[in-house]
CSV table of N, CA, C and O in Angstrom, one decimal:
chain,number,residue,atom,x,y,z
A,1,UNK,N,85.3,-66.0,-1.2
A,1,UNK,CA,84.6,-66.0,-2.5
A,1,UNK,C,83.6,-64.8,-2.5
A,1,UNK,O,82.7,-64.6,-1.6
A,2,UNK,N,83.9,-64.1,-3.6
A,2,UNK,CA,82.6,-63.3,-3.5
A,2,UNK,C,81.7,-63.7,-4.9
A,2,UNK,O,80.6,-63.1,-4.8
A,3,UNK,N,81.7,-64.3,-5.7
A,3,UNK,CA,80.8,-64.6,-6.5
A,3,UNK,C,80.1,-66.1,-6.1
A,3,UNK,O,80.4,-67.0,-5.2
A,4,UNK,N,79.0,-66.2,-6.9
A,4,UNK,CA,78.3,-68.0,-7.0
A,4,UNK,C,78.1,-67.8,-8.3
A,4,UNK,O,78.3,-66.8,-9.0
A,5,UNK,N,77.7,-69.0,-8.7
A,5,UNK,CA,77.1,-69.6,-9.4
A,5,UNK,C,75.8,-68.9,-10.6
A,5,UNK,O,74.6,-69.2,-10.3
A,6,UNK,N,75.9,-68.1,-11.7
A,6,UNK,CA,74.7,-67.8,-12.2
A,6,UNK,C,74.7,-66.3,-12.2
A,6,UNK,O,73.7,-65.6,-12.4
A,7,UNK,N,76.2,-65.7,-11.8
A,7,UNK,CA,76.0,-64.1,-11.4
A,7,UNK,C,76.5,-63.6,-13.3
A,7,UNK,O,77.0,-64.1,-14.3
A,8,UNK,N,76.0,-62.5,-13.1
A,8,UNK,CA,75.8,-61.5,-14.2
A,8,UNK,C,77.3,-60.7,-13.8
A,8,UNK,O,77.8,-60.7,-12.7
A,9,UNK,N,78.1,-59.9,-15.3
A,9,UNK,CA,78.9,-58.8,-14.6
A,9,UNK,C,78.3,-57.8,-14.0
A,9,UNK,O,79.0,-57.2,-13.2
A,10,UNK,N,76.8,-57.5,-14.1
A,10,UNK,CA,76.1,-56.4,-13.1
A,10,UNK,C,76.1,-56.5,-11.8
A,10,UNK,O,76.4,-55.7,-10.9
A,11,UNK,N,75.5,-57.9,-12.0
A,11,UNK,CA,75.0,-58.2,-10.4
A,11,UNK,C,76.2,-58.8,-9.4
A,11,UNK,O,76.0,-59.0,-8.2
A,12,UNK,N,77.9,-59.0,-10.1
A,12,UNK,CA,79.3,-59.1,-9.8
A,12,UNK,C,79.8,-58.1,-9.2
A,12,UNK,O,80.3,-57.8,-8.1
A,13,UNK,N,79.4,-57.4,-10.3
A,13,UNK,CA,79.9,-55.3,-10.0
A,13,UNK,C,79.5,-55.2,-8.8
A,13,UNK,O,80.3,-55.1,-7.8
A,14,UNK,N,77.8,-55.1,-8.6
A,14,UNK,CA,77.1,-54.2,-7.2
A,14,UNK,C,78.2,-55.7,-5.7
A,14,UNK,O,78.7,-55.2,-4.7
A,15,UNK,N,78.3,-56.7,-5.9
A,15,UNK,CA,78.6,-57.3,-5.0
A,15,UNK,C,80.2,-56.7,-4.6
A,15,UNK,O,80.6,-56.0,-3.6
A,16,UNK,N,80.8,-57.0,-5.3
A,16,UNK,CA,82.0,-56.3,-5.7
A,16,UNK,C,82.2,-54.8,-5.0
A,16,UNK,O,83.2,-54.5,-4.5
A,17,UNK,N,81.1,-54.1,-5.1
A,17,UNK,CA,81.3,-52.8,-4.5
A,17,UNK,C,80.4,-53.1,-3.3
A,17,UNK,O,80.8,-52.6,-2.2
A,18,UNK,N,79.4,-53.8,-3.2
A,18,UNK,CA,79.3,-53.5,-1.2
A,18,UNK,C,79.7,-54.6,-0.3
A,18,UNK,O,79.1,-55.0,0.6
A,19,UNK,N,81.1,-55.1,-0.8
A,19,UNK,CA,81.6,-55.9,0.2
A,19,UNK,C,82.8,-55.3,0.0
A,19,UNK,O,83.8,-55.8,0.5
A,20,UNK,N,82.9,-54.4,-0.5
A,20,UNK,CA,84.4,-54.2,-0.3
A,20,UNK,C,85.6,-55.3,0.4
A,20,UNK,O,85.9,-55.5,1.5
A,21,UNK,N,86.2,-55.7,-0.9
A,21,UNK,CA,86.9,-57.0,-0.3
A,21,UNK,C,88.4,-56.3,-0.1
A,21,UNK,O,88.6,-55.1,-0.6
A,22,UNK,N,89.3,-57.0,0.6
A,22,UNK,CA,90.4,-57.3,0.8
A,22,UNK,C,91.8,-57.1,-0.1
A,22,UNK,O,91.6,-56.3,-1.0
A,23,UNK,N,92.7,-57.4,0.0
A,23,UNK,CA,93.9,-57.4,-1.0
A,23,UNK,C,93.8,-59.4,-0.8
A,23,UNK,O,93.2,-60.1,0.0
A,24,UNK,N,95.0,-59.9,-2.6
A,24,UNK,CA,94.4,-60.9,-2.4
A,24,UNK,C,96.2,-61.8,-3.2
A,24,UNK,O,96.6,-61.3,-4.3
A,25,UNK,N,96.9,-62.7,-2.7
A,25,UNK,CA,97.5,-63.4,-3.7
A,25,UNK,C,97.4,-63.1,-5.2
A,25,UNK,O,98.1,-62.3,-5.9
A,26,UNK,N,96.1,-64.1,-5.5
A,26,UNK,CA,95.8,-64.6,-6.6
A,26,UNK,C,94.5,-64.3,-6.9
A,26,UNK,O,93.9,-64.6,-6.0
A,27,UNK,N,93.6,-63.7,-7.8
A,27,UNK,CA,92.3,-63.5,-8.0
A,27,UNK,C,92.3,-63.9,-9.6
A,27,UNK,O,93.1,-63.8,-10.6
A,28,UNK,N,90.9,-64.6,-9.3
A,28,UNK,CA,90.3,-65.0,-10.4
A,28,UNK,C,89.0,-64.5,-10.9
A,28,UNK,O,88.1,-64.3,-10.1
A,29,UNK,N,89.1,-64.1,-12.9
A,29,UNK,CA,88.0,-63.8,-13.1
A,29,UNK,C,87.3,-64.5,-13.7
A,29,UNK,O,87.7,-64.5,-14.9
A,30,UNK,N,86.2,-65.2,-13.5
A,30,UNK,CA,85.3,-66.2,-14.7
A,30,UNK,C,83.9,-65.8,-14.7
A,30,UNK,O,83.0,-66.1,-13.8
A,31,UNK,N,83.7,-64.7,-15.9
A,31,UNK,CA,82.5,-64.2,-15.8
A,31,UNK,C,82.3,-64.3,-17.8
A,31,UNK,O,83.1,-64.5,-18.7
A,32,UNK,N,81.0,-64.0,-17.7
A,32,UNK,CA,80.2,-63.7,-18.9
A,32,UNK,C,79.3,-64.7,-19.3
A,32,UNK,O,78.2,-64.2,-19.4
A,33,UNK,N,79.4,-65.9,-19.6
A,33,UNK,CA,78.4,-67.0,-19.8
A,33,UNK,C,76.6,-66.8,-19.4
A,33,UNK,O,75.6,-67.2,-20.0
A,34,UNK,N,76.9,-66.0,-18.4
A,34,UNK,CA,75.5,-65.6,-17.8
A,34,UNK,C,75.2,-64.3,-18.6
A,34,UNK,O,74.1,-64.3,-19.1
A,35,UNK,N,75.9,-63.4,-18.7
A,35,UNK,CA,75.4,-62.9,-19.3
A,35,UNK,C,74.5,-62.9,-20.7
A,35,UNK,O,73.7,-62.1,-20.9
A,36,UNK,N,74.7,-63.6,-21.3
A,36,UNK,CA,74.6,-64.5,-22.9
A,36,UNK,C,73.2,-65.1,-22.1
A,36,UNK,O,72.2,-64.5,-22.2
A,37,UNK,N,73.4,-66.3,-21.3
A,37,UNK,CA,72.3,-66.8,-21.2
A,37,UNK,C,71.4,-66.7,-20.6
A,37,UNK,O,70.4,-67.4,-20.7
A,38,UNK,N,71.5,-65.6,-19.7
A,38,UNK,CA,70.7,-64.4,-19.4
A,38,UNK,C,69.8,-63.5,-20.5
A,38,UNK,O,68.8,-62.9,-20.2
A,39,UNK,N,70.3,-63.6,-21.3
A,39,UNK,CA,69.7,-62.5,-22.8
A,39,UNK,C,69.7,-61.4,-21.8
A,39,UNK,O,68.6,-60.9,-21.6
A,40,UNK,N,70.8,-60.9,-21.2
A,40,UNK,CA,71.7,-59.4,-21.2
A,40,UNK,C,71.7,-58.9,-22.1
A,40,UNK,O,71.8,-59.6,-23.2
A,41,UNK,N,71.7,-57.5,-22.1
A,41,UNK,CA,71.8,-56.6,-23.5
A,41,UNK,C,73.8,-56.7,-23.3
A,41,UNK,O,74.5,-56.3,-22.4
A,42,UNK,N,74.2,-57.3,-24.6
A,42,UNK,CA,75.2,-57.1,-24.7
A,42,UNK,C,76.7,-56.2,-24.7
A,42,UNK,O,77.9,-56.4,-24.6
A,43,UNK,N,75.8,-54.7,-24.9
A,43,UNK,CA,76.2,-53.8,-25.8
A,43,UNK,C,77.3,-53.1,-24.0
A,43,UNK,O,78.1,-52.2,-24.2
A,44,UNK,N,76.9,-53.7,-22.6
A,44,UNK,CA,77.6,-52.9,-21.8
A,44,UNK,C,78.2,-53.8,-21.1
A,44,UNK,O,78.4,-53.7,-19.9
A,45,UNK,N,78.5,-54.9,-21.9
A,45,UNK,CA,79.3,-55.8,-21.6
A,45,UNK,C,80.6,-55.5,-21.5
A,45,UNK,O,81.2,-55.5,-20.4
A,46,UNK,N,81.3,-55.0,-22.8
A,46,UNK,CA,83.0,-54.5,-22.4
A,46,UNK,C,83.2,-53.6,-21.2
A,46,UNK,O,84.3,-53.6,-20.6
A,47,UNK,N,82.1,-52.7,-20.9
A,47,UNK,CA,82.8,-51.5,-20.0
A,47,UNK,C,82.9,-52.2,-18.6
A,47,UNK,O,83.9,-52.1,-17.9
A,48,UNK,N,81.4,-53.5,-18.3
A,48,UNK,CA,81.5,-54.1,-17.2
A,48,UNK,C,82.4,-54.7,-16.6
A,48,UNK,O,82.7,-54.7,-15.4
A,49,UNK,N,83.1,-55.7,-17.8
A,49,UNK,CA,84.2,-56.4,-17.9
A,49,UNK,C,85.7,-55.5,-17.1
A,49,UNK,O,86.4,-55.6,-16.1
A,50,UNK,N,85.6,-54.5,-18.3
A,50,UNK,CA,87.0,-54.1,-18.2
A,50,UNK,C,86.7,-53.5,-16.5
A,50,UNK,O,87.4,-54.2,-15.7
A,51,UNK,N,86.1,-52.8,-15.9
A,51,UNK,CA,85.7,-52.7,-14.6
A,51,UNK,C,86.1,-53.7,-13.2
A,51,UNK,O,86.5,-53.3,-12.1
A,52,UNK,N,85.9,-54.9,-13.8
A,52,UNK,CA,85.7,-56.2,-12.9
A,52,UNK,C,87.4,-56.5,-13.5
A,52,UNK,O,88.1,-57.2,-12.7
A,53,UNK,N,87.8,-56.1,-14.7
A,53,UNK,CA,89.3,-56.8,-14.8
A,53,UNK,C,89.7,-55.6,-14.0
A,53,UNK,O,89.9,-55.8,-12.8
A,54,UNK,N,89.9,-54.3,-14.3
A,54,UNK,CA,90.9,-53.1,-13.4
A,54,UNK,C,90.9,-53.7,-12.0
A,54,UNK,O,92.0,-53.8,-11.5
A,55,UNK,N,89.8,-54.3,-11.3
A,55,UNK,CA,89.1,-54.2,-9.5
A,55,UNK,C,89.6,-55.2,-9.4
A,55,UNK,O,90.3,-55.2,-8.3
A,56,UNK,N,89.8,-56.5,-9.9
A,56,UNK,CA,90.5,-57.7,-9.7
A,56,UNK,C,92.2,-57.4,-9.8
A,56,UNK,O,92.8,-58.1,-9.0
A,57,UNK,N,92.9,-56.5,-10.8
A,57,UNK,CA,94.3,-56.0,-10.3
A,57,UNK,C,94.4,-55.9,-9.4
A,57,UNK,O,95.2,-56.5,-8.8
A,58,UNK,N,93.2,-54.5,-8.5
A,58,UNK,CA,93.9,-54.3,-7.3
A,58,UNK,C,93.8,-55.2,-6.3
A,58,UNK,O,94.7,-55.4,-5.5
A,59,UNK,N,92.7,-55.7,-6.2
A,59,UNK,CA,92.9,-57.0,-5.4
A,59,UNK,C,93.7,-57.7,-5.4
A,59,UNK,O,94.2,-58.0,-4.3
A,60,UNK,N,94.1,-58.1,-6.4
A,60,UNK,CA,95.8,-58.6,-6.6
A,60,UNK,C,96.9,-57.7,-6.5
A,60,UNK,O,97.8,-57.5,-7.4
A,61,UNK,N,96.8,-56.7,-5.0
A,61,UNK,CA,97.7,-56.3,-4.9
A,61,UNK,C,98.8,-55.3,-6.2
A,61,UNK,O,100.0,-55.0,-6.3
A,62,UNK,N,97.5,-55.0,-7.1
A,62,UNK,CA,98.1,-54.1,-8.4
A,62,UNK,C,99.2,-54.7,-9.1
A,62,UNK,O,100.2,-54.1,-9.5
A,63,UNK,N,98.8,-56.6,-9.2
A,63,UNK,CA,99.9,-57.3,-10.0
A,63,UNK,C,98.7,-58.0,-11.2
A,63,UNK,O,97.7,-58.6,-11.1
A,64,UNK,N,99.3,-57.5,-12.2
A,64,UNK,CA,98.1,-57.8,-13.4
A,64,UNK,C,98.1,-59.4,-13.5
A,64,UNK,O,97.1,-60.1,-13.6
A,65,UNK,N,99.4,-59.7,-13.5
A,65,UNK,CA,100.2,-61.2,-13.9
A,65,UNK,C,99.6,-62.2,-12.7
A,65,UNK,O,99.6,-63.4,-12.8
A,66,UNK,N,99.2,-61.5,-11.5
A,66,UNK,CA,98.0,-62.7,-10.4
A,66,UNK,C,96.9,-62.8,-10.8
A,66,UNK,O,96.2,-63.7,-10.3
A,67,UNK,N,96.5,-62.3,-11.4
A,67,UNK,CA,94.9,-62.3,-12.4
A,67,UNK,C,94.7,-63.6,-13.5
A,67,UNK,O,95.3,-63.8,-14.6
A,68,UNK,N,94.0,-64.3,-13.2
A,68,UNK,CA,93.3,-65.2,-13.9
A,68,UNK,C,92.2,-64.8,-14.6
A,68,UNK,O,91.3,-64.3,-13.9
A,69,UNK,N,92.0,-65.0,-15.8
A,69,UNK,CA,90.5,-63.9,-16.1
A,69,UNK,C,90.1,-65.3,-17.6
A,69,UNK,O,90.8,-65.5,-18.5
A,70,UNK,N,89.1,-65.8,-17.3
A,70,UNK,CA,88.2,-66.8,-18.0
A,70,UNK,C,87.3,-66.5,-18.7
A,70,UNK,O,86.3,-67.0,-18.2
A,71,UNK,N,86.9,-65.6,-20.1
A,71,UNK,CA,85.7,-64.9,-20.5
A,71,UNK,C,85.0,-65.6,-21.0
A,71,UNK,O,85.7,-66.2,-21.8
A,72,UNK,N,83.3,-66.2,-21.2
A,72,UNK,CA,83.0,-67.0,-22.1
A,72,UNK,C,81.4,-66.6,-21.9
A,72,UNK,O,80.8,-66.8,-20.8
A,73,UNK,N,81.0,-66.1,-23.2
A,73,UNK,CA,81.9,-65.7,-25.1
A,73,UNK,C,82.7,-64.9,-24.6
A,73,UNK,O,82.8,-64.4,-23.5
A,74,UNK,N,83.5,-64.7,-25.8
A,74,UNK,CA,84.1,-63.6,-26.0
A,74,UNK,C,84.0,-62.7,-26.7
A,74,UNK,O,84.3,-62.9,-27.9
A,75,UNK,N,83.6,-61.6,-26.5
A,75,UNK,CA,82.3,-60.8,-27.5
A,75,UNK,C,83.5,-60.1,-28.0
A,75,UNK,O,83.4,-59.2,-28.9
C-alpha cells in the first residue's frame, strides 16, 4: 500500500515519487474526495489525476485494463 486514509492527489504524487514502487498485477486508484474536503484549490486537480492515472499504468505493468480508478467528485 502506498496510500492511507485522508491523502490529497498532492501529497499521493510526492509519496508516489519517493517510494518508488514496484511493478504490480492490479493497481487501484481511489483519490479525490480529499481533495474537495480539503478545500484544495481545484483548478490542478485534472493534471494531478491524469499523473497518478499514467504512474498507476505503469505499475500495472503498462496494462491500462489492470487499473481500477474510483474518482470522487468528478470534476
Amino acid at each position: 500500500y502506498i496510500a492511507s486514509t485522508g491523502l490529497t492527489t498532492g501529497v499521493l504524487t510526492s509519496q508516489v515519487q519517493s517510494q518508488n514502487p514496484g511493478q504490480y498485477d492490479v493497481v487501484t486508484l481511489l483519490i479525490g474526495v480529499n481533495d474537495q474536503y480539503q478545500t484544495h484549490d481545484t483548478t490542478g486537480y485534472r493534471q494531478r489525476f491524469t499523473w497518478l492515472l499514467e504512474k498507476s499504468i505503469q505499475l500495472a505493468r503498462g496494462k491500462k485494463e489492470n487499473v481500477f480508478v474510483l474518482s470522487i467528485p468528478d470534476y
